[in-house]
PDB file of C-alpha atoms in Angstrom:
ATOM      1  CA  GLN A   1     115.846 115.143  89.981  1.00 83.00           C
ATOM      2  CA  SER A   2     116.440 114.176  93.983  1.00 90.00           C
ATOM      3  CA  VAL A   3     114.031 115.234  96.585  1.00 93.00           C
ATOM      4  CA  LEU A   4     116.727 116.762  98.783  1.00 97.00           C
ATOM      5  CA  THR A   5     118.868 119.339  97.257  1.00 97.00           C
ATOM      6  CA  GLN A   6     123.032 119.172  98.075  1.00 98.00           C
ATOM      7  CA  PRO A   7     125.382 121.123  96.153  1.00 97.00           C
ATOM      8  CA  PRO A   8     127.234 118.672  93.663  1.00 97.00           C
ATOM      9  CA  SER A   9     130.677 119.658  95.124  1.00 97.00           C
ATOM     10  CA  ALA A  10     132.373 121.136  97.703  1.00 97.00           C
ATOM     11  CA  SER A  11     136.091 121.485  98.234  1.00 96.00           C
ATOM     12  CA  GLY A  12     139.072 122.800 100.505  1.00 96.00           C
ATOM     13  CA  THR A  13     142.812 122.382 101.839  1.00 96.00           C
ATOM     14  CA  PRO A  14     144.026 119.973 104.356  1.00 96.00           C
ATOM     15  CA  GLY A  15     142.836 121.516 107.759  1.00 96.00           C
ATOM     16  CA  GLN A  16     140.063 123.630 106.651  1.00 97.00           C
ATOM     17  CA  ARG A  17     136.490 123.492 107.270  1.00 97.00           C
ATOM     18  CA  VAL A  18     134.110 122.401 104.429  1.00 98.00           C
ATOM     19  CA  THR A  19     130.231 122.884 105.190  1.00 98.00           C
ATOM     20  CA  ILE A  20     127.646 120.786 102.857  1.00 98.00           C
ATOM     21  CA  SER A  21     123.918 121.900 102.497  1.00 98.00           C
ATOM     22  CA  CYS A  22     120.821 119.668 102.212  1.00 98.00           C
ATOM     23  CA  SER A  23     117.535 121.709 101.550  1.00 98.00           C
ATOM     24  CA  GLY A  24     114.211 120.073 101.876  1.00 97.00           C
ATOM     25  CA  SER A  25     110.375 120.581 102.668  1.00 97.00           C
ATOM     26  CA  SER A  26     108.213 120.131 105.581  1.00 96.00           C
ATOM     27  CA  SER A  27     106.971 116.637 104.485  1.00 96.00           C
ATOM     28  CA  ASN A  28     110.656 115.389 104.960  1.00 96.00           C
ATOM     29  CA  ILE A  29     113.604 117.394 106.552  1.00 97.00           C
ATOM     30  CA  GLY A  30     110.841 119.605 108.277  1.00 96.00           C
ATOM     31  CA  SER A  31     109.290 116.814 110.130  1.00 95.00           C
ATOM     32  CA  ASN A  32     111.939 114.047 110.275  1.00 95.00           C
ATOM     33  CA  ALA A  33     115.301 113.789 111.587  1.00 96.00           C
ATOM     34  CA  VAL A  34     118.527 113.977 108.647  1.00 97.00           C
ATOM     35  CA  ASN A  35     120.874 111.232 108.369  1.00 97.00           C
ATOM     36  CA  TRP A  36     124.323 111.679 106.270  1.00 98.00           C
ATOM     37  CA  TYR A  37     126.177 108.823 104.225  1.00 98.00           C
ATOM     38  CA  GLN A  38     129.696 108.818 103.145  1.00 97.00           C
ATOM     39  CA  LEU A  39     130.425 106.991 100.080  1.00 96.00           C
ATOM     40  CA  LEU A  40     134.226 106.003  99.351  1.00 93.00           C
ATOM     41  CA  PRO A  41     135.191 104.543  95.985  1.00 85.00           C
ATOM     42  CA  GLY A  42     134.665 101.017  95.667  1.00 84.00           C
ATOM     43  CA  THR A  43     133.120 100.404  99.305  1.00 89.00           C
ATOM     44  CA  ALA A  44     129.787 100.032 100.901  1.00 91.00           C
ATOM     45  CA  PRO A  45     127.703 103.426 102.052  1.00 94.00           C
ATOM     46  CA  LYS A  46     128.445 104.100 105.483  1.00 97.00           C
ATOM     47  CA  LEU A  47     126.459 106.316 107.903  1.00 97.00           C
ATOM     48  CA  LEU A  48     128.272 109.040 109.207  1.00 97.00           C
ATOM     49  CA  MET A  49     125.782 111.218 111.168  1.00 97.00           C
ATOM     50  CA  TYR A  50     121.959 110.161 112.365  1.00 96.00           C
ATOM     51  CA  SER A  51     119.140 111.781 114.253  1.00 95.00           C
ATOM     52  CA  ASN A  52     120.475 115.229 112.580  1.00 96.00           C
ATOM     53  CA  ASN A  53     123.320 115.454 115.077  1.00 96.00           C
ATOM     54  CA  GLN A  54     124.570 111.991 116.257  1.00 96.00           C
ATOM     55  CA  ARG A  55     127.745 110.284 115.389  1.00 97.00           C
ATOM     56  CA  PRO A  56     128.135 106.638 115.083  1.00 94.00           C
ATOM     57  CA  SER A  57     130.973 104.748 117.253  1.00 94.00           C
ATOM     58  CA  GLY A  58     134.138 105.347 115.279  1.00 94.00           C
ATOM     59  CA  VAL A  59     133.268 108.570 113.315  1.00 96.00           C
ATOM     60  CA  PRO A  60     135.682 111.331 114.203  1.00 96.00           C
ATOM     61  CA  ASP A  61     134.143 114.292 115.704  1.00 95.00           C
ATOM     62  CA  ARG A  62     135.333 116.617 113.442  1.00 96.00           C
ATOM     63  CA  PHE A  63     132.179 115.533 111.499  1.00 97.00           C
ATOM     64  CA  SER A  64     129.353 117.577 112.939  1.00 97.00           C
ATOM     65  CA  GLY A  65     125.647 117.918 111.772  1.00 97.00           C
ATOM     66  CA  SER A  66     122.896 120.293 112.538  1.00 97.00           C
ATOM     67  CA  LYS A  67     119.122 121.396 111.291  1.00 97.00           C
ATOM     68  CA  SER A  68     117.269 123.828 111.485  1.00 96.00           C
ATOM     69  CA  GLY A  69     113.425 124.155 109.492  1.00 96.00           C
ATOM     70  CA  THR A  70     113.687 122.277 106.461  1.00 97.00           C
ATOM     71  CA  SER A  71     117.307 122.559 105.859  1.00 98.00           C
ATOM     72  CA  ALA A  72     120.191 120.706 107.268  1.00 98.00           C
ATOM     73  CA  SER A  73     124.209 120.643 107.185  1.00 98.00           C
ATOM     74  CA  LEU A  74     127.043 118.444 107.631  1.00 98.00           C
ATOM     75  CA  ALA A  75     130.380 120.203 108.344  1.00 98.00           C
ATOM     76  CA  ILE A  76     133.898 118.892 108.332  1.00 97.00           C
ATOM     77  CA  SER A  77     136.629 120.191 110.678  1.00 96.00           C
ATOM     78  CA  GLY A  78     140.403 119.983 109.947  1.00 95.00           C
ATOM     79  CA  LEU A  79     139.486 118.554 106.550  1.00 96.00           C
ATOM     80  CA  GLN A  80     142.011 115.444 105.937  1.00 96.00           C
ATOM     81  CA  SER A  81     142.888 113.283 102.597  1.00 95.00           C
ATOM     82  CA  GLU A  82     140.580 110.583 103.449  1.00 94.00           C
ATOM     83  CA  ASP A  83     137.574 112.438 103.640  1.00 96.00           C
ATOM     84  CA  GLU A  84     137.751 112.923  99.599  1.00 96.00           C
ATOM     85  CA  ALA A  85     134.225 110.794  99.079  1.00 96.00           C
ATOM     86  CA  ASP A  86     130.738 111.578  98.182  1.00 97.00           C
ATOM     87  CA  TYR A  87     128.367 112.502 100.916  1.00 98.00           C
ATOM     88  CA  TYR A  88     124.380 112.011 100.907  1.00 98.00           C
ATOM     89  CA  CYS A  89     121.810 113.408 103.231  1.00 98.00           C
ATOM     90  CA  ALA A  90     118.532 111.505 103.478  1.00 98.00           C
ATOM     91  CA  ALA A  91     115.456 111.668 105.704  1.00 96.00           C
ATOM     92  CA  TRP A  92     111.952 109.928 105.922  1.00 95.00           C
ATOM     93  CA  ASP A  93     109.265 111.715 103.564  1.00 94.00           C
ATOM     94  CA  GLY A  94     105.924 111.308 105.023  1.00 93.00           C
ATOM     95  CA  ASN A  95     103.922 112.262 101.918  1.00 94.00           C
ATOM     96  CA  LEU A  96     105.830 109.691 100.088  1.00 92.00           C
ATOM     97  CA  SER A  97     105.966 107.116 102.712  1.00 92.00           C
ATOM     98  CA  GLY A  98     109.528 106.480 102.185  1.00 93.00           C
ATOM     99  CA  GLN A  99     113.237 107.520 102.489  1.00 95.00           C
ATOM    100  CA  VAL A 100     114.482 110.596 100.455  1.00 96.00           C
ATOM    101  CA  PHE A 101     117.863 111.192  99.540  1.00 97.00           C
ATOM    102  CA  GLY A 102     120.091 114.233  98.157  1.00 97.00           C
ATOM    103  CA  GLY A 103     121.861 114.251  94.875  1.00 97.00           C
ATOM    104  CA  GLY A 104     125.077 113.792  96.831  1.00 97.00           C
ATOM    105  CA  THR A 105     128.246 116.185  97.105  1.00 98.00           C
ATOM    106  CA  ARG A 106     131.769 115.193  96.071  1.00 97.00           C
ATOM    107  CA  VAL A 107     134.073 116.503  98.560  1.00 97.00           C
ATOM    108  CA  THR A 108     137.486 116.962  96.989  1.00 96.00           C
ATOM    109  CA  VAL A 109     140.809 117.963  99.141  1.00 95.00           C
ATOM    110  CA  LEU A 110     142.946 120.093  97.520  1.00 93.00           C
TER     111      LEU A 110
ATOM    112  CA  GLU B   1     130.450  91.618 113.418  1.00 95.00           C
ATOM    113  CA  VAL B   2     127.530  92.611 111.138  1.00 96.00           C
ATOM    114  CA  GLN B   3     127.749  91.519 107.581  1.00 97.00           C
ATOM    115  CA  LEU B   4     125.308  92.017 104.683  1.00 98.00           C
ATOM    116  CA  VAL B   5     125.940  90.055 101.321  1.00 98.00           C
ATOM    117  CA  GLU B   6     123.783  90.704  98.612  1.00 98.00           C
ATOM    118  CA  SER B   7     123.560  87.999  95.554  1.00 98.00           C
ATOM    119  CA  GLY B   8     121.391  87.564  92.535  1.00 97.00           C
ATOM    120  CA  GLY B   9     122.587  90.080  90.236  1.00 97.00           C
ATOM    121  CA  GLY B  10     123.249  90.085  86.710  1.00 97.00           C
ATOM    122  CA  LEU B  11     122.541  90.935  83.384  1.00 97.00           C
ATOM    123  CA  VAL B  12     118.604  90.696  82.417  1.00 97.00           C
ATOM    124  CA  GLN B  13     116.633  91.676  79.452  1.00 97.00           C
ATOM    125  CA  PRO B  14     114.173  94.379  79.239  1.00 97.00           C
ATOM    126  CA  GLY B  15     110.904  92.770  81.039  1.00 97.00           C
ATOM    127  CA  GLY B  16     112.690  90.392  82.476  1.00 98.00           C
ATOM    128  CA  SER B  17     112.787  89.141  86.422  1.00 98.00           C
ATOM    129  CA  LEU B  18     115.520  88.929  88.931  1.00 98.00           C
ATOM    130  CA  ARG B  19     115.410  87.787  92.477  1.00 98.00           C
ATOM    131  CA  LEU B  20     117.890  89.317  95.117  1.00 98.00           C
ATOM    132  CA  SER B  21     118.799  87.949  98.180  1.00 98.00           C
ATOM    133  CA  CYS B  22     121.020  89.608 101.232  1.00 98.00           C
ATOM    134  CA  ALA B  23     122.361  87.168 103.795  1.00 98.00           C
ATOM    135  CA  ALA B  24     122.820  88.632 107.230  1.00 98.00           C
ATOM    136  CA  SER B  25     124.662  87.446 109.990  1.00 98.00           C
ATOM    137  CA  GLY B  26     126.322  88.894 113.271  1.00 97.00           C
ATOM    138  CA  PHE B  27     123.303  90.383 114.615  1.00 97.00           C
ATOM    139  CA  THR B  28     119.471  89.568 115.599  1.00 97.00           C
ATOM    140  CA  PHE B  29     117.934  89.859 112.151  1.00 97.00           C
ATOM    141  CA  ARG B  30     114.564  89.415 113.229  1.00 97.00           C
ATOM    142  CA  SER B  31     114.885  92.376 115.646  1.00 96.00           C
ATOM    143  CA  TYR B  32     115.952  94.993 112.677  1.00 96.00           C
ATOM    144  CA  GLU B  33     113.778  96.433 109.852  1.00 96.00           C
ATOM    145  CA  MET B  34     115.740  96.555 106.228  1.00 97.00           C
ATOM    146  CA  ASN B  35     115.850  98.352 103.099  1.00 98.00           C
ATOM    147  CA  TRP B  36     116.899  98.010  99.864  1.00 98.00           C
ATOM    148  CA  VAL B  37     118.790 101.109  98.132  1.00 98.00           C
ATOM    149  CA  ARG B  38     120.032 101.265  94.772  1.00 97.00           C
ATOM    150  CA  GLN B  39     122.812 103.467  92.603  1.00 96.00           C
ATOM    151  CA  ALA B  40     122.622 103.807  89.258  1.00 96.00           C
ATOM    152  CA  PRO B  41     126.081 104.184  87.197  1.00 94.00           C
ATOM    153  CA  GLY B  42     127.200 107.606  87.591  1.00 92.00           C
ATOM    154  CA  LYS B  43     123.954 108.638  89.604  1.00 94.00           C
ATOM    155  CA  GLY B  44     123.155 109.240  93.528  1.00 94.00           C
ATOM    156  CA  LEU B  45     121.575 106.896  95.879  1.00 96.00           C
ATOM    157  CA  GLU B  46     117.994 106.016  95.186  1.00 97.00           C
ATOM    158  CA  TRP B  47     115.631 104.164  98.158  1.00 97.00           C
ATOM    159  CA  VAL B  48     113.904 101.061  96.748  1.00 98.00           C
ATOM    160  CA  SER B  49     111.783  99.459  99.597  1.00 98.00           C
ATOM    161  CA  TYR B  50     111.748  98.920 103.223  1.00 97.00           C
ATOM    162  CA  ILE B  51     110.392  96.022 105.327  1.00 97.00           C
ATOM    163  CA  SER B  52     109.496  96.120 109.004  1.00 95.00           C
ATOM    164  CA  ALA B  53     111.237  93.526 111.431  1.00 95.00           C
ATOM    165  CA  SER B  54     108.193  91.060 111.741  1.00 95.00           C
ATOM    166  CA  GLY B  55     107.826  91.378 107.634  1.00 95.00           C
ATOM    167  CA  SER B  56     104.017  92.506 108.081  1.00 95.00           C
ATOM    168  CA  THR B  57     104.844  95.985 106.507  1.00 95.00           C
ATOM    169  CA  PHE B  58     106.192  97.333 103.424  1.00 95.00           C
ATOM    170  CA  PHE B  59     107.007 100.661 101.448  1.00 96.00           C
ATOM    171  CA  TYR B  60     108.057 101.237  97.938  1.00 97.00           C
ATOM    172  CA  ALA B  61     109.375 103.996  95.752  1.00 96.00           C
ATOM    173  CA  ASP B  62     106.772 105.095  93.198  1.00 95.00           C
ATOM    174  CA  SER B  63     109.542 104.066  90.710  1.00 96.00           C
ATOM    175  CA  VAL B  64     108.981 100.276  91.541  1.00 98.00           C
ATOM    176  CA  LYS B  65     105.823  99.863  92.844  1.00 97.00           C
ATOM    177  CA  GLY B  66     104.068  97.410  91.342  1.00 97.00           C
ATOM    178  CA  ARG B  67     107.112  95.316  89.870  1.00 98.00           C
ATOM    179  CA  PHE B  68     108.987  94.821  92.788  1.00 98.00           C
ATOM    180  CA  THR B  69     108.251  92.662  96.112  1.00 98.00           C
ATOM    181  CA  ILE B  70     110.239  92.714  99.185  1.00 98.00           C
ATOM    182  CA  SER B  71     110.061  89.865 101.599  1.00 98.00           C
ATOM    183  CA  ARG B  72     112.216  88.539 104.331  1.00 98.00           C
ATOM    184  CA  ASP B  73     112.600  84.959 106.289  1.00 98.00           C
ATOM    185  CA  ASN B  74     113.545  85.466 109.677  1.00 98.00           C
ATOM    186  CA  ALA B  75     114.534  81.807 110.235  1.00 97.00           C
ATOM    187  CA  GLU B  76     117.172  82.022 107.295  1.00 97.00           C
ATOM    188  CA  ASN B  77     118.272  85.560 108.461  1.00 98.00           C
ATOM    189  CA  SER B  78     117.669  86.527 104.915  1.00 98.00           C
ATOM    190  CA  LEU B  79     116.139  89.471 103.002  1.00 98.00           C
ATOM    191  CA  TYR B  80     114.754  89.341  99.390  1.00 98.00           C
ATOM    192  CA  LEU B  81     113.918  91.582  96.339  1.00 98.00           C
ATOM    193  CA  ARG B  82     111.602  90.136  93.812  1.00 98.00           C
ATOM    194  CA  MET B  83     111.872  92.316  90.836  1.00 98.00           C
ATOM    195  CA  SER B  84     109.635  92.119  87.503  1.00 98.00           C
ATOM    196  CA  SER B  85     108.989  93.948  84.427  1.00 98.00           C
ATOM    197  CA  LEU B  86     112.650  95.175  84.656  1.00 98.00           C
ATOM    198  CA  ARG B  87     113.511  98.189  82.523  1.00 98.00           C
ATOM    199  CA  ALA B  88     116.877 100.194  81.447  1.00 97.00           C
ATOM    200  CA  GLU B  89     116.369 102.491  84.202  1.00 97.00           C
ATOM    201  CA  ASP B  90     116.633  99.588  86.919  1.00 98.00           C
ATOM    202  CA  THR B  91     120.000  99.013  86.261  1.00 98.00           C
ATOM    203  CA  GLY B  92     122.560 100.041  88.883  1.00 97.00           C
ATOM    204  CA  ILE B  93     123.885  98.369  92.432  1.00 97.00           C
ATOM    205  CA  TYR B  94     121.750  97.115  94.773  1.00 98.00           C
ATOM    206  CA  TYR B  95     122.614  97.569  98.535  1.00 98.00           C
ATOM    207  CA  CYS B  96     120.470  95.761 101.429  1.00 98.00           C
ATOM    208  CA  ALA B  97     120.837  97.910 104.592  1.00 98.00           C
ATOM    209  CA  ARG B  98     119.681  97.481 108.273  1.00 97.00           C
ATOM    210  CA  GLU B  99     117.631  99.851 109.827  1.00 95.00           C
ATOM    211  CA  PRO B 100     117.549  99.891 114.023  1.00 93.00           C
ATOM    212  CA  VAL B 101     114.358  99.602 115.199  1.00 87.00           C
ATOM    213  CA  ALA B 102     112.627 103.255 116.647  1.00 82.00           C
ATOM    214  CA  VAL B 103     115.473 105.715 116.099  1.00 83.00           C
ATOM    215  CA  ALA B 104     114.868 108.914 114.933  1.00 79.00           C
ATOM    216  CA  GLY B 105     115.081 109.560 111.216  1.00 82.00           C
ATOM    217  CA  ALA B 106     115.170 106.014 110.227  1.00 87.00           C
ATOM    218  CA  PRO B 107     119.144 105.621 109.772  1.00 94.00           C
ATOM    219  CA  LEU B 108     120.547 102.513 107.818  1.00 96.00           C
ATOM    220  CA  ASP B 109     123.431 101.635 109.876  1.00 95.00           C
ATOM    221  CA  TYR B 110     125.101  98.775 108.302  1.00 97.00           C
ATOM    222  CA  TRP B 111     125.221  98.175 104.459  1.00 97.00           C
ATOM    223  CA  GLY B 112     126.212  95.144 102.242  1.00 97.00           C
ATOM    224  CA  GLN B 113     128.969  95.481  99.408  1.00 96.00           C
ATOM    225  CA  GLY B 114     125.854  95.553  97.118  1.00 97.00           C
ATOM    226  CA  THR B 115     125.279  93.298  93.936  1.00 97.00           C
ATOM    227  CA  LEU B 116     125.011  94.703  90.132  1.00 97.00           C
ATOM    228  CA  VAL B 117     122.077  94.490  88.439  1.00 98.00           C
ATOM    229  CA  THR B 118     121.913  95.173  84.255  1.00 98.00           C
ATOM    230  CA  VAL B 119     119.137  95.641  82.291  1.00 98.00           C
ATOM    231  CA  SER B 120     119.748  95.439  78.854  1.00 96.00           C
ATOM    232  CA  SER B 121     119.015  93.579  75.524  1.00 94.00           C
TER     233      SER B 121
END
């Protein structure tokens, strides 16, 4: 059971907008910034979004992030086939003195 | 180019020990905090341990506390994870990941390709 809660799957057709939610508590998302990671099969995890809504260099602007209270979300607009991957949210947890991850959401492009 | 290359994984019996290494290059290693994160087969990512840039502060997940030890050698640009009393549930791919200092949310901005640890008799 992961500390952060994500839906196990999400899907959309090319060009559609897909949103992934991430729910936590006051000790993690409620008091710390959220990061998002993308895992493509056979490759190293990649930082996709940091500090709630900041894109690292090279990440397309069709990826966006937001946070409100103890929840966060990642949106992919203009979905493309190469976006088919697993997405994880993460945050520092002050009670656990460590990072906590969501269970991951598999995005499928139909 | 930032590179993180893990090594040291393999097959070990329950109760055994293993030491993982992560060789860093392409950046000033001593200026970054470092982490180990693992992924069990068919499961999600799980944070394992953190070490500060100077090597003086460490944190561990409850699941490995007392069994794993993180360390670093800034002169050798290397990160280590000493694992002992290994259990079947420690099986998985172990990634080392870089963490920039003082960035909100402690993002892990570069990851290695991982090394596979299998605990089985």
